[in-house]
PDB file of C-alpha atoms in Angstrom:
ATOM      1  CA  MET A   1       0.000   0.000   0.000  1.00  0.00           C
ATOM      2  CA  ALA A   2       1.663   3.201  -1.132  1.00  0.00           C
ATOM      3  CA  GLY A   3       1.424   6.459   0.758  1.00  0.00           C
ATOM      4  CA  GLY A   4       0.309   5.550   4.244  1.00  0.00           C
ATOM      5  CA  GLY A   5       1.169   6.623   7.726  1.00  0.00           C
ATOM      6  CA  PHE A   6      -0.122   7.455  11.175  1.00  0.00           C
ATOM      7  CA  CYS A   7       0.292   9.946  13.981  1.00  0.00           C
ATOM      8  CA  ARG A   8      -0.281   9.221  17.670  1.00  0.00           C
ATOM      9  CA  LEU A   9      -2.036  12.089  19.445  1.00  0.00           C
ATOM     10  CA  PRO A  10      -1.345  13.209  23.044  1.00  0.00           C
ATOM     11  CA  ASN A  11      -4.601  11.609  24.273  1.00  0.00           C
ATOM     12  CA  GLY A  12      -3.458   8.171  22.983  1.00  0.00           C
ATOM     13  CA  THR A  13      -5.667   7.990  19.876  1.00  0.00           C
ATOM     14  CA  VAL A  14      -4.238   7.831  16.359  1.00  0.00           C
ATOM     15  CA  VAL A  15      -4.949   9.402  12.993  1.00  0.00           C
ATOM     16  CA  VAL A  16      -4.216   7.095  10.070  1.00  0.00           C
ATOM     17  CA  ALA A  17      -3.796   8.478   6.542  1.00  0.00           C
ATOM     18  CA  LEU A  18      -3.808   6.147   3.528  1.00  0.00           C
ATOM     19  CA  THR A  19      -3.681   6.647  -0.213  1.00  0.00           C
ATOM     20  CA  LEU A  20      -6.085   4.135  -1.750  1.00  0.00           C
ATOM     21  CA  THR A  21      -7.561   3.505  -5.160  1.00  0.00           C
ATOM     22  CA  ARG A  22     -11.110   4.745  -5.482  1.00  0.00           C
ATOM     23  CA  PRO A  23     -13.728   1.980  -5.178  1.00  0.00           C
ATOM     24  CA  SER A  24     -16.211   1.492  -7.996  1.00  0.00           C
ATOM     25  CA  GLY A  25     -19.359   2.510  -6.085  1.00  0.00           C
ATOM     26  CA  GLY A  26     -18.605   6.181  -5.425  1.00  0.00           C
ATOM     27  CA  THR A  27     -19.532   9.405  -7.149  1.00  0.00           C
ATOM     28  CA  GLY A  28     -17.279  11.878  -8.959  1.00  0.00           C
ATOM     29  CA  THR A  29     -14.095  10.753 -10.702  1.00  0.00           C
ATOM     30  CA  GLY A  30     -13.914   7.218 -12.010  1.00  0.00           C
ATOM     31  CA  PRO A  31     -12.880   4.100 -10.138  1.00  0.00           C
ATOM     32  CA  GLY A  32      -9.174   3.529  -9.783  1.00  0.00           C
ATOM     33  CA  ALA A  33      -8.275   7.188  -9.163  1.00  0.00           C
ATOM     34  CA  PRO A  34      -6.167   7.650  -6.017  1.00  0.00           C
ATOM     35  CA  VAL A  35      -7.809   9.137  -2.927  1.00  0.00           C
ATOM     36  CA  ARG A  36      -6.372  10.130   0.453  1.00  0.00           C
ATOM     37  CA  VAL A  37      -8.398   8.657   3.317  1.00  0.00           C
ATOM     38  CA  LEU A  38      -8.125   9.816   6.947  1.00  0.00           C
ATOM     39  CA  VAL A  39      -9.338   7.779   9.917  1.00  0.00           C
ATOM     40  CA  HIS A  40      -9.416   8.760  13.591  1.00  0.00           C
ATOM     41  CA  ALA A  41      -9.539   5.776  15.979  1.00  0.00           C
ATOM     42  CA  ALA A  42      -8.328   4.447  19.311  1.00  0.00           C
ATOM     43  CA  ASN A  43      -5.403   2.621  17.666  1.00  0.00           C
ATOM     44  CA  ARG A  44      -4.047   1.630  14.227  1.00  0.00           C
ATOM     45  CA  ALA A  45      -5.781  -1.737  14.178  1.00  0.00           C
ATOM     46  CA  ARG A  46      -9.180  -0.179  14.883  1.00  0.00           C
ATOM     47  CA  ALA A  47      -8.632   2.458  12.206  1.00  0.00           C
ATOM     48  CA  LEU A  48      -7.968  -0.225   9.597  1.00  0.00           C
ATOM     49  CA  THR A  49     -10.914  -2.272  10.866  1.00  0.00           C
ATOM     50  CA  ARG A  50     -13.206   0.730  10.397  1.00  0.00           C
ATOM     51  CA  LEU A  51     -12.187   0.877   6.728  1.00  0.00           C
ATOM     52  CA  ARG A  52     -12.480  -2.878   6.237  1.00  0.00           C
ATOM     53  CA  ASN A  53     -15.982  -2.847   7.730  1.00  0.00           C
ATOM     54  CA  LEU A  54     -16.964  -0.350   5.025  1.00  0.00           C
ATOM     55  CA  GLY A  55     -15.928  -2.809   2.324  1.00  0.00           C
ATOM     56  CA  LEU A  56     -12.364  -1.621   1.682  1.00  0.00           C
ATOM     57  CA  ARG A  57     -10.955  -5.105   2.240  1.00  0.00           C
ATOM     58  CA  ALA A  58      -7.360  -4.820   1.032  1.00  0.00           C
ATOM     59  CA  VAL A  59      -6.315  -2.022   3.396  1.00  0.00           C
ATOM     60  CA  TYR A  60      -2.927  -2.376   5.057  1.00  0.00           C
ATOM     61  CA  LEU A  61      -0.556   0.061   6.725  1.00  0.00           C
ATOM     62  CA  ARG A  62       3.070  -0.822   6.091  1.00  0.00           C
ATOM     63  CA  GLY A  63       5.492   1.699   7.446  1.00  0.00           C
ATOM     64  CA  ASN A  64       5.016   5.382   8.077  1.00  0.00           C
ATOM     65  CA  ASP A  65       6.255   6.980   4.863  1.00  0.00           C
ATOM     66  CA  ARG A  66       3.388   9.518   4.478  1.00  0.00           C
ATOM     67  CA  PRO A  67       1.975  10.379   7.910  1.00  0.00           C
ATOM     68  CA  PRO A  68      -0.947  12.802   8.120  1.00  0.00           C
ATOM     69  CA  THR A  69      -0.100  16.485   7.965  1.00  0.00           C
ATOM     70  CA  PRO A  70      -1.217  18.858  10.750  1.00  0.00           C
ATOM     71  CA  ASP A  71      -3.986  20.151   8.444  1.00  0.00           C
ATOM     72  CA  GLU A  72      -5.219  16.607   7.823  1.00  0.00           C
ATOM     73  CA  ILE A  73      -5.215  15.844  11.546  1.00  0.00           C
ATOM     74  CA  THR A  74      -7.232  18.978  12.247  1.00  0.00           C
ATOM     75  CA  ALA A  75      -9.747  18.113   9.523  1.00  0.00           C
ATOM     76  CA  VAL A  76     -10.412  14.582  10.771  1.00  0.00           C
ATOM     77  CA  LEU A  77     -10.589  15.616  14.438  1.00  0.00           C
ATOM     78  CA  HIS A  78     -13.278  18.198  13.656  1.00  0.00           C
ATOM     79  CA  HIS A  79     -15.444  15.794  11.648  1.00  0.00           C
ATOM     80  CA  PRO A  80     -18.134  13.927  13.621  1.00  0.00           C
ATOM     81  CA  ASP A  81     -17.531  10.575  11.873  1.00  0.00           C
ATOM     82  CA  GLY A  82     -13.736  10.698  12.007  1.00  0.00           C
ATOM     83  CA  LEU A  83     -13.553   9.376   8.413  1.00  0.00           C
ATOM     84  CA  LEU A  84     -12.720  11.705   5.515  1.00  0.00           C
ATOM     85  CA  TRP A  85     -11.345  11.524   1.980  1.00  0.00           C
ATOM     86  CA  ARG A  86     -10.325  13.704  -0.957  1.00  0.00           C
ATOM     87  CA  ALA A  87      -8.585  13.189  -4.279  1.00  0.00           C
ATOM     88  CA  ALA A  88      -4.846  12.564  -4.155  1.00  0.00           C
ATOM     89  CA  PRO A  89      -2.906  14.401  -5.437  1.00  0.00           C
ATOM     90  CA  GLN A  90      -5.036  17.322  -4.365  1.00  0.00           C
ATOM     91  CA  ALA A  91      -6.160  19.606  -7.181  1.00  0.00           C
ATOM     92  CA  GLY A  92      -6.635  23.209  -6.121  1.00  0.00           C
ATOM     93  CA  GLN A  93      -8.620  23.820  -2.960  1.00  0.00           C
ATOM     94  CA  GLU A  94     -10.633  20.601  -2.837  1.00  0.00           C
ATOM     95  CA  LEU A  95     -12.439  20.177   0.459  1.00  0.00           C
ATOM     96  CA  TRP A  96     -12.592  16.984   2.486  1.00  0.00           C
ATOM     97  CA  HIS A  97     -15.613  14.763   1.886  1.00  0.00           C
ATOM     98  CA  PRO A  98     -17.372  12.390   4.297  1.00  0.00           C
ATOM     99  CA  ILE A  99     -16.723   8.713   3.620  1.00  0.00           C
ATOM    100  CA  ARG A 100     -20.348   8.209   2.485  1.00  0.00           C
ATOM    101  CA  ALA A 101     -19.575  10.247  -0.657  1.00  0.00           C
ATOM    102  CA  LEU A 102     -16.755   7.842  -1.574  1.00  0.00           C
ATOM    103  CA  LEU A 103     -18.695   4.646  -1.019  1.00  0.00           C
ATOM    104  CA  GLY A 104     -21.833   5.596  -2.918  1.00  0.00           C
ATOM    105  CA  PRO A 105     -25.493   4.914  -2.168  1.00  0.00           C
ATOM    106  CA  ALA A 106     -24.951   1.319  -1.041  1.00  0.00           C
ATOM    107  CA  GLY A 107     -22.945   2.493   2.000  1.00  0.00           C
ATOM    108  CA  HIS A 108     -20.059   0.123   1.320  1.00  0.00           C
ATOM    109  CA  ALA A 109     -17.351  -0.251  -1.312  1.00  0.00           C
ATOM    110  CA  GLY A 110     -18.885  -3.225  -3.106  1.00  0.00           C
ATOM    111  CA  PRO A 111     -21.551  -3.371  -5.809  1.00  0.00           C
ATOM    112  CA  ALA A 112     -25.060  -2.332  -4.847  1.00  0.00           C
ATOM    113  CA  ARG A 113     -27.192  -5.163  -3.503  1.00  0.00           C
ATOM    114  CA  PRO A 114     -30.443  -5.846  -5.351  1.00  0.00           C
ATOM    115  CA  ALA A 115     -33.638  -5.078  -3.451  1.00  0.00           C
ATOM    116  CA  ALA A 116     -35.327  -8.214  -2.193  1.00  0.00           C
TER     117      ALA A 116
END
């Protein structure tokens, strides 16, 4: 996984930042475009579990080559869900989006389930 890292905060929680490929269910640019995802959690394992529970199955954090910047940490700490994303590399002044906008109407990164 390219472009990932974390930062431990003074209260013991962590902010994990990962560069992932865009899943196929979202809106906006096409699938496969890189996105920067931020997760605030109690520890690194829980941060990755939060992403995996949303359907982003192949999410791993190897190393700390691109930790979150102070601006990214501030953005994720001030968001009620603690999960944000935006296009990477950032073009212009793109704002952070809630994770629901990345995953699409199904609420997870897989294909939409047919109504039963």
